[in-house]
PDB file of N, CA and C in Angstrom:
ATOM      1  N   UNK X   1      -3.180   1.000  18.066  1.00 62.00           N
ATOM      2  CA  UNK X   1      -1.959   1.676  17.665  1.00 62.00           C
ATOM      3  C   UNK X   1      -2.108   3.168  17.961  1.00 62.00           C
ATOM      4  N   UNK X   2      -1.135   4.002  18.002  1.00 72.00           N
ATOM      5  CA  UNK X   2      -1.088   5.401  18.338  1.00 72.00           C
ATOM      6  C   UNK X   2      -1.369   6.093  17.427  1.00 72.00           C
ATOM      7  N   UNK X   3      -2.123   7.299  17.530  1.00 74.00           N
ATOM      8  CA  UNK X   3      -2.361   8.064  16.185  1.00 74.00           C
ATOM      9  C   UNK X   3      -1.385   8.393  15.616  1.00 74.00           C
ATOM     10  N   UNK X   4      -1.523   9.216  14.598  1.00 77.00           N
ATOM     11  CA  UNK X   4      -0.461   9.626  13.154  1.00 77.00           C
ATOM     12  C   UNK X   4      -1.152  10.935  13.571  1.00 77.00           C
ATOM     13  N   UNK X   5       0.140  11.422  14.011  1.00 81.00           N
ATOM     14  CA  UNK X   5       0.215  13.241  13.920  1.00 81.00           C
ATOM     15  C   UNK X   5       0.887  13.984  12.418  1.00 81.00           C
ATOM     16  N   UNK X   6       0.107  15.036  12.016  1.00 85.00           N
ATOM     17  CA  UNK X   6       0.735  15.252  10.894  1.00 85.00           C
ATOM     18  C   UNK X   6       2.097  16.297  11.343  1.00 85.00           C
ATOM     19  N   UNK X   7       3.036  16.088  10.777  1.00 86.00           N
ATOM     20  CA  UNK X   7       4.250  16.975  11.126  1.00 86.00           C
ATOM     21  C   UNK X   7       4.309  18.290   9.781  1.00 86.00           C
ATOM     22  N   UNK X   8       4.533  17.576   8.821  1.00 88.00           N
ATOM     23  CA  UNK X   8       4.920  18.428   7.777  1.00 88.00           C
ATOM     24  C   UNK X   8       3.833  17.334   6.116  1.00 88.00           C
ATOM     25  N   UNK X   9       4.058  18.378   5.423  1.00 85.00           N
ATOM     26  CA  UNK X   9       3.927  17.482   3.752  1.00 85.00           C
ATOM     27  C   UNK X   9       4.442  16.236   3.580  1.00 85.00           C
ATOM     28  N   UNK X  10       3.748  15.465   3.488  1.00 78.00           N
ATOM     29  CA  UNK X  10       4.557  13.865   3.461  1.00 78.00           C
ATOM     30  C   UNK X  10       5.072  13.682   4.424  1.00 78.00           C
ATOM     31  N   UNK X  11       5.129  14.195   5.964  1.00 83.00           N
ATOM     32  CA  UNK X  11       5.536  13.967   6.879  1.00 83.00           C
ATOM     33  C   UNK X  11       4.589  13.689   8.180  1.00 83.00           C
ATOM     34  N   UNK X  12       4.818  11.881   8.270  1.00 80.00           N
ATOM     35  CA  UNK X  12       3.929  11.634  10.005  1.00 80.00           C
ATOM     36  C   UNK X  12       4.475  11.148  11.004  1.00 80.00           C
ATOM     37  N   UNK X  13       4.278  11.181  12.160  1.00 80.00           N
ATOM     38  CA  UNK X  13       4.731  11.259  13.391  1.00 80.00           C
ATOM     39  C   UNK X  13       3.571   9.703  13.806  1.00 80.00           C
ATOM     40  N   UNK X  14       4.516   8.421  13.558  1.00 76.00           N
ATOM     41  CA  UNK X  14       3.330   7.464  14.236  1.00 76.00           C
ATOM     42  C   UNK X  14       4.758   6.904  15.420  1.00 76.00           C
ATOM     43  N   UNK X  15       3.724   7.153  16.491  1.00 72.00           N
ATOM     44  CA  UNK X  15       4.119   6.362  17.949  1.00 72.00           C
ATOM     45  C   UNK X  15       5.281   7.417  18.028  1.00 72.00           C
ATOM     46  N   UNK X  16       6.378   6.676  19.466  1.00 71.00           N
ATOM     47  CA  UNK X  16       7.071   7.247  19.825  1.00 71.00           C
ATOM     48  C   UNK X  16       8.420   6.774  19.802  1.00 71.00           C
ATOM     49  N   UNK X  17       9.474   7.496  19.316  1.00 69.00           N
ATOM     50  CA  UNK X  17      11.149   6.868  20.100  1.00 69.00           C
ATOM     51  C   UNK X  17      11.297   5.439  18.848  1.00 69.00           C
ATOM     52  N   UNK X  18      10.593   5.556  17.925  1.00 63.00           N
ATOM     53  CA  UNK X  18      10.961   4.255  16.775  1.00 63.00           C
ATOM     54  C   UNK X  18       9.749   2.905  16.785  1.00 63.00           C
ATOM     55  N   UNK X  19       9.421   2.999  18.491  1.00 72.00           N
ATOM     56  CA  UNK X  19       8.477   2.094  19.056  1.00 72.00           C
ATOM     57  C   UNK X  19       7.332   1.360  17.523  1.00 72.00           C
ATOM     58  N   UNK X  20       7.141   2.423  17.139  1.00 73.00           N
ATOM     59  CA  UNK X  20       5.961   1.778  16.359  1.00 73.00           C
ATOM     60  C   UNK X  20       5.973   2.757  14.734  1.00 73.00           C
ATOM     61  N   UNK X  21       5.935   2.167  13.836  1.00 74.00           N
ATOM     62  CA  UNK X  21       5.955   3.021  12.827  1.00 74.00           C
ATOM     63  C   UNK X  21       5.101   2.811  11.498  1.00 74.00           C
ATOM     64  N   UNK X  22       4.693   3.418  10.742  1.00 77.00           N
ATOM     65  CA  UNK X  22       3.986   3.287   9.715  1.00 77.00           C
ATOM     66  C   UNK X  22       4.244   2.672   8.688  1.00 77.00           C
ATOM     67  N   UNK X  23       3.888   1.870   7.393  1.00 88.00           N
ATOM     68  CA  UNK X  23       4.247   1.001   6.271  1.00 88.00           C
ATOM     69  C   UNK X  23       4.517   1.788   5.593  1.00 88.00           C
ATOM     70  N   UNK X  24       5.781   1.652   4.770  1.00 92.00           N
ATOM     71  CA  UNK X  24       6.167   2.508   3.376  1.00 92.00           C
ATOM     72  C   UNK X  24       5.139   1.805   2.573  1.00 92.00           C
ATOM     73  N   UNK X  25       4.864   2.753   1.305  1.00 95.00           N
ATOM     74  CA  UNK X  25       4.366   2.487   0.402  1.00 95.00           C
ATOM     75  C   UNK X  25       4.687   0.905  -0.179  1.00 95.00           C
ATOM     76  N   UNK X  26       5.781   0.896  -0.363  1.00 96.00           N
ATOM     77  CA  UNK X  26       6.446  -0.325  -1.017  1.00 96.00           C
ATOM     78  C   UNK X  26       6.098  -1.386  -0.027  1.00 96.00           C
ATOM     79  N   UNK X  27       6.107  -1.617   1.247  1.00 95.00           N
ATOM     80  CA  UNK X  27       5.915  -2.168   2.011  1.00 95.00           C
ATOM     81  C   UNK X  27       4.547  -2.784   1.599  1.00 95.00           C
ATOM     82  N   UNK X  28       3.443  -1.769   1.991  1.00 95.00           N
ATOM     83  CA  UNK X  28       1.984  -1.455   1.613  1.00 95.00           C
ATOM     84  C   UNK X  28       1.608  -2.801   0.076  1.00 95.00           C
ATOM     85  N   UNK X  29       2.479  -2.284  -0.837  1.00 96.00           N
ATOM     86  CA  UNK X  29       2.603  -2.840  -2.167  1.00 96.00           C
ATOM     87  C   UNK X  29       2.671  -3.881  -1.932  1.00 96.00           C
ATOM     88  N   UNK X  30       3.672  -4.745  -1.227  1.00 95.00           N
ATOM     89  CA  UNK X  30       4.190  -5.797  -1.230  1.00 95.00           C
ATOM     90  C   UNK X  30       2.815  -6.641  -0.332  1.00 95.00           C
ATOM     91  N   UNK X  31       2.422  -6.705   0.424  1.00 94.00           N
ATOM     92  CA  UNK X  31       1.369  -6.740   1.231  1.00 94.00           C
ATOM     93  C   UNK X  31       0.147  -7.152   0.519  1.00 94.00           C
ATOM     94  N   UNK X  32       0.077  -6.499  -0.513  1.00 94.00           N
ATOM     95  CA  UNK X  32      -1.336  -6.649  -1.178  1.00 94.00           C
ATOM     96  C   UNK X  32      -0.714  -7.148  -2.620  1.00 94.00           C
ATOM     97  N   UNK X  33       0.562  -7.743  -2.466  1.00 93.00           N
ATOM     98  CA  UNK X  33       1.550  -8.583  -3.748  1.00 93.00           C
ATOM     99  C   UNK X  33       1.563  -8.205  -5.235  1.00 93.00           C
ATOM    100  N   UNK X  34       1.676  -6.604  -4.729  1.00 94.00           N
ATOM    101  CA  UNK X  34       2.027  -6.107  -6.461  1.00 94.00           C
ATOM    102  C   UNK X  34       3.441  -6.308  -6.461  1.00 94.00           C
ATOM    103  N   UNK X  35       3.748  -6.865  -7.751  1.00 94.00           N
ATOM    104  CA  UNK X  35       5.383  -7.133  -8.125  1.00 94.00           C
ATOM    105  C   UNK X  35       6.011  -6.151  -7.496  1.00 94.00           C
ATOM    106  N   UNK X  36       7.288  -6.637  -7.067  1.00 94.00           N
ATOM    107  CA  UNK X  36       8.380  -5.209  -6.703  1.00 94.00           C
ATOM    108  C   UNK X  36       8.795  -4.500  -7.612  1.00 94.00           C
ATOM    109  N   UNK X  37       9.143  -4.960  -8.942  1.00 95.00           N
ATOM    110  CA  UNK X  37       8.928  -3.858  -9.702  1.00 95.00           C
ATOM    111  C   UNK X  37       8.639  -3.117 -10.256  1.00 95.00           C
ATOM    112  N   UNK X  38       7.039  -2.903  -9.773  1.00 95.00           N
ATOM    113  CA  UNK X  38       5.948  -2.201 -10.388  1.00 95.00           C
ATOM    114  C   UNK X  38       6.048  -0.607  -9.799  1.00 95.00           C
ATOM    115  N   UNK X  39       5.651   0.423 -10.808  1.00 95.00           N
ATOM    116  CA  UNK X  39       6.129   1.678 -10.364  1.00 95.00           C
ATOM    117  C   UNK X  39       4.754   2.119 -10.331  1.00 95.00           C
ATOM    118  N   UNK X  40       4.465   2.890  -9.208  1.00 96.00           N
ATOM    119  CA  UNK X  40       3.418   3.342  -8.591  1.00 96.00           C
ATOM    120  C   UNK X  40       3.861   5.406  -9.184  1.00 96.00           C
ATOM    121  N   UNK X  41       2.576   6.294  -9.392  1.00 96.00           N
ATOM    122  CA  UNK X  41       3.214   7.484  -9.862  1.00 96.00           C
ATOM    123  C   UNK X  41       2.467   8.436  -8.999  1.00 96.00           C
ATOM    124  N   UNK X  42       3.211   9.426  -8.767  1.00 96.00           N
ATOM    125  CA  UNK X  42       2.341  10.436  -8.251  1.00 96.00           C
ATOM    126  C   UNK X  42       2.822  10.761  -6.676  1.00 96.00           C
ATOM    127  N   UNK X  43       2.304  11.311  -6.048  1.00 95.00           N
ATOM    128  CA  UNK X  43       3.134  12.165  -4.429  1.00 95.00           C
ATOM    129  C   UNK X  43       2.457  10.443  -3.684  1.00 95.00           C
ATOM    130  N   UNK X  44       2.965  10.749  -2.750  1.00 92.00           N
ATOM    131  CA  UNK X  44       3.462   9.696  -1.337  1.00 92.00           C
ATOM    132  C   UNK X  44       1.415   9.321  -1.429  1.00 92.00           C
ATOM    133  N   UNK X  45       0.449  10.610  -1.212  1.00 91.00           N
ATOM    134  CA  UNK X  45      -0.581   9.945  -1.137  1.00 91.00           C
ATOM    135  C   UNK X  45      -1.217   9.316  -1.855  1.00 91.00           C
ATOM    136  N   UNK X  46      -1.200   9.720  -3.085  1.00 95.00           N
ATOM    137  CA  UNK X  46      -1.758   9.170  -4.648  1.00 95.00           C
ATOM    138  C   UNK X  46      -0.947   7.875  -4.511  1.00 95.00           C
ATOM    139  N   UNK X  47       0.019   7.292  -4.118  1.00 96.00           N
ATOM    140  CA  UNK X  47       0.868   5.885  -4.397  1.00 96.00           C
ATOM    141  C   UNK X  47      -0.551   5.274  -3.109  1.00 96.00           C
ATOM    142  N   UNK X  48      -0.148   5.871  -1.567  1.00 94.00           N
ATOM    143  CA  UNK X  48      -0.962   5.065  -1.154  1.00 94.00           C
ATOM    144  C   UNK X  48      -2.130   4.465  -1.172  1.00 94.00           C
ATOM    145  N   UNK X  49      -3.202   5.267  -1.697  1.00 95.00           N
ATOM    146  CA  UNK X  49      -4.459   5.679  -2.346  1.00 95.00           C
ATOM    147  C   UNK X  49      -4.461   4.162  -3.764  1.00 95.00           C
ATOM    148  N   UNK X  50      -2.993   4.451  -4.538  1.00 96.00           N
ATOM    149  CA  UNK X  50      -3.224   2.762  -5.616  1.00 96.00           C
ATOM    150  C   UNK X  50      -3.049   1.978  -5.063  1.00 96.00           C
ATOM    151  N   UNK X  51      -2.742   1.763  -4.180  1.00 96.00           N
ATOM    152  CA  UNK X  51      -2.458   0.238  -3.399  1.00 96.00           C
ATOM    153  C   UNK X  51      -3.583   0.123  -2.507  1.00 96.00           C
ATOM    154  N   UNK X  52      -4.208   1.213  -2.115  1.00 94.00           N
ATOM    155  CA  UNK X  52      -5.005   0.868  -0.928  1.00 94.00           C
ATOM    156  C   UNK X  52      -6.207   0.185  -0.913  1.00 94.00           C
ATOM    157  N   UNK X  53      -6.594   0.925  -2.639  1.00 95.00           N
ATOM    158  CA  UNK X  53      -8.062   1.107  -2.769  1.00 95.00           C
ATOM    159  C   UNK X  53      -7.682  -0.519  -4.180  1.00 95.00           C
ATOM    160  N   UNK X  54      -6.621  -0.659  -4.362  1.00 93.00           N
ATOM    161  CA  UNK X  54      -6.715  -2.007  -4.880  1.00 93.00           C
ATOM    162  C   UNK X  54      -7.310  -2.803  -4.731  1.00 93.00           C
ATOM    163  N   UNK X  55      -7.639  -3.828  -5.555  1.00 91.00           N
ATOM    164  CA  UNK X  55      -7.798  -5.510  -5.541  1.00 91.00           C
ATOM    165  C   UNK X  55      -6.548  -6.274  -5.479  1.00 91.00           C
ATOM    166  N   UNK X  56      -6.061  -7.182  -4.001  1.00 92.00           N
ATOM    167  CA  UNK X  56      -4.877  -7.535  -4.032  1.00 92.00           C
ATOM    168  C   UNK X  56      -4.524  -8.470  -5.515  1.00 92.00           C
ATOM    169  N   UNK X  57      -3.185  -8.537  -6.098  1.00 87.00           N
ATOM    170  CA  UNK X  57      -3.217  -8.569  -7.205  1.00 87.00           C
ATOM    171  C   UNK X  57      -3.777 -10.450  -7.080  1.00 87.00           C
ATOM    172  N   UNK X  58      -2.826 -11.176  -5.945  1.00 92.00           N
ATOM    173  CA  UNK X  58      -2.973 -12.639  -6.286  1.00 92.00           C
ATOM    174  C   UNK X  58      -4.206 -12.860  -6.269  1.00 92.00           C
ATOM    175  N   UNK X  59      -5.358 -12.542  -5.567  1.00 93.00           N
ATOM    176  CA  UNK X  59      -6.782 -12.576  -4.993  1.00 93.00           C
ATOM    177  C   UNK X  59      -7.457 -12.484  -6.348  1.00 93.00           C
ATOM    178  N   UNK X  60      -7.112 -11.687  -6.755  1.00 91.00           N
ATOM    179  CA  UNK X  60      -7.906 -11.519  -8.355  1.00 91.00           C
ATOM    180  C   UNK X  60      -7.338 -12.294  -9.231  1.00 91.00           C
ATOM    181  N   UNK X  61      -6.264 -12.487  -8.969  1.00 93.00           N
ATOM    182  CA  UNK X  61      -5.743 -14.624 -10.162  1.00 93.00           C
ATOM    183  C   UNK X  61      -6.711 -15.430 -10.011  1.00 93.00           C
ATOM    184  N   UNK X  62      -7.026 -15.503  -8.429  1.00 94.00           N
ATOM    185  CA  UNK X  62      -7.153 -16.528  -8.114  1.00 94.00           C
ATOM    186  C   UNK X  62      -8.639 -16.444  -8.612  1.00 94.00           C
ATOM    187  N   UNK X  63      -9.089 -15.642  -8.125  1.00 94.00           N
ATOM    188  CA  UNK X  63     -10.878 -15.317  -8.514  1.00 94.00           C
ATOM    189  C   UNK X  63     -11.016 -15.374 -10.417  1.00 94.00           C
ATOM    190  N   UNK X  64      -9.990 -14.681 -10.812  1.00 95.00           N
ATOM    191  CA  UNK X  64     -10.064 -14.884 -12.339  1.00 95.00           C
ATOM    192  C   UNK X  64     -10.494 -16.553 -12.952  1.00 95.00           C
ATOM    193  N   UNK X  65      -9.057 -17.081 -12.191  1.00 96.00           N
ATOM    194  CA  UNK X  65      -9.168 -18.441 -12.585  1.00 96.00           C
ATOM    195  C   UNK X  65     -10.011 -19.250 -12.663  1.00 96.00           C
ATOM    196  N   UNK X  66     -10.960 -19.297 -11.115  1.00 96.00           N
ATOM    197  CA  UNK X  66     -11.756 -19.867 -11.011  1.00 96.00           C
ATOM    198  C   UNK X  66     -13.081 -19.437 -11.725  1.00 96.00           C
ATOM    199  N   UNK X  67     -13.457 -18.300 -12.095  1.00 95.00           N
ATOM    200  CA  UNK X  67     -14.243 -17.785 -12.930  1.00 95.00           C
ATOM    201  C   UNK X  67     -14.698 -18.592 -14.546  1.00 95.00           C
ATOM    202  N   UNK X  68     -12.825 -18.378 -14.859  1.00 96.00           N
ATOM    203  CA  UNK X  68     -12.792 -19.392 -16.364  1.00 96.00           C
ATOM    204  C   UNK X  68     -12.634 -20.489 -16.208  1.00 96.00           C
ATOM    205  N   UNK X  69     -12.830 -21.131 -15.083  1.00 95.00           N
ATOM    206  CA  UNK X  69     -12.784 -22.729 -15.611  1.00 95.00           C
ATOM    207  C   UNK X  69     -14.321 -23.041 -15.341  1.00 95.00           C
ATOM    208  N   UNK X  70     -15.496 -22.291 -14.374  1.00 95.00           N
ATOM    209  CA  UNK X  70     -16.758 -21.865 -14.790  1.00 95.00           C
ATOM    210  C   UNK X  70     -17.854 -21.741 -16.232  1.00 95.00           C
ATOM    211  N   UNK X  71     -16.876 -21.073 -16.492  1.00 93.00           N
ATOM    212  CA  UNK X  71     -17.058 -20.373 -18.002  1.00 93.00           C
ATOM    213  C   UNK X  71     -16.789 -21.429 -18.999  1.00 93.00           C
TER     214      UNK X  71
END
């Protein structure tokens, strides 16, 4: 993929002419299946930064589950 030029504060430049573009946060969220209506706080990087550095949420059900029926 093409680099991410920084333009401005909260502002990146990925690819060219629409061609290719970066994940919104929410996007990001959805991806790693935090509810849609879960509110993420803080500037554009701190949101990406909770989702990124997450444990996807279903992955950890699933690992939970199997843990307690272990247990």
């Amino acid at each position: 993929s093409p680099d991410m030029n920084k333009i401005d504060k909260d502002l990146w430049e990925f690819g060219k002419e629409g061609i290719t573009r970066r994940l919104s946060w929410r996007e990001a969220a959805a991806i790693q299946t935090f509810p849609a209506d879960l509110e993420f706080y803080g500037d554009l990087v701190s949101k990406y930064k909770q989702i990124g550095n997450a444990v996807p949420v279903k992955l950890a059900e699933i690992v939970a589950t199997h843990l307690y029926a272990l247990l």
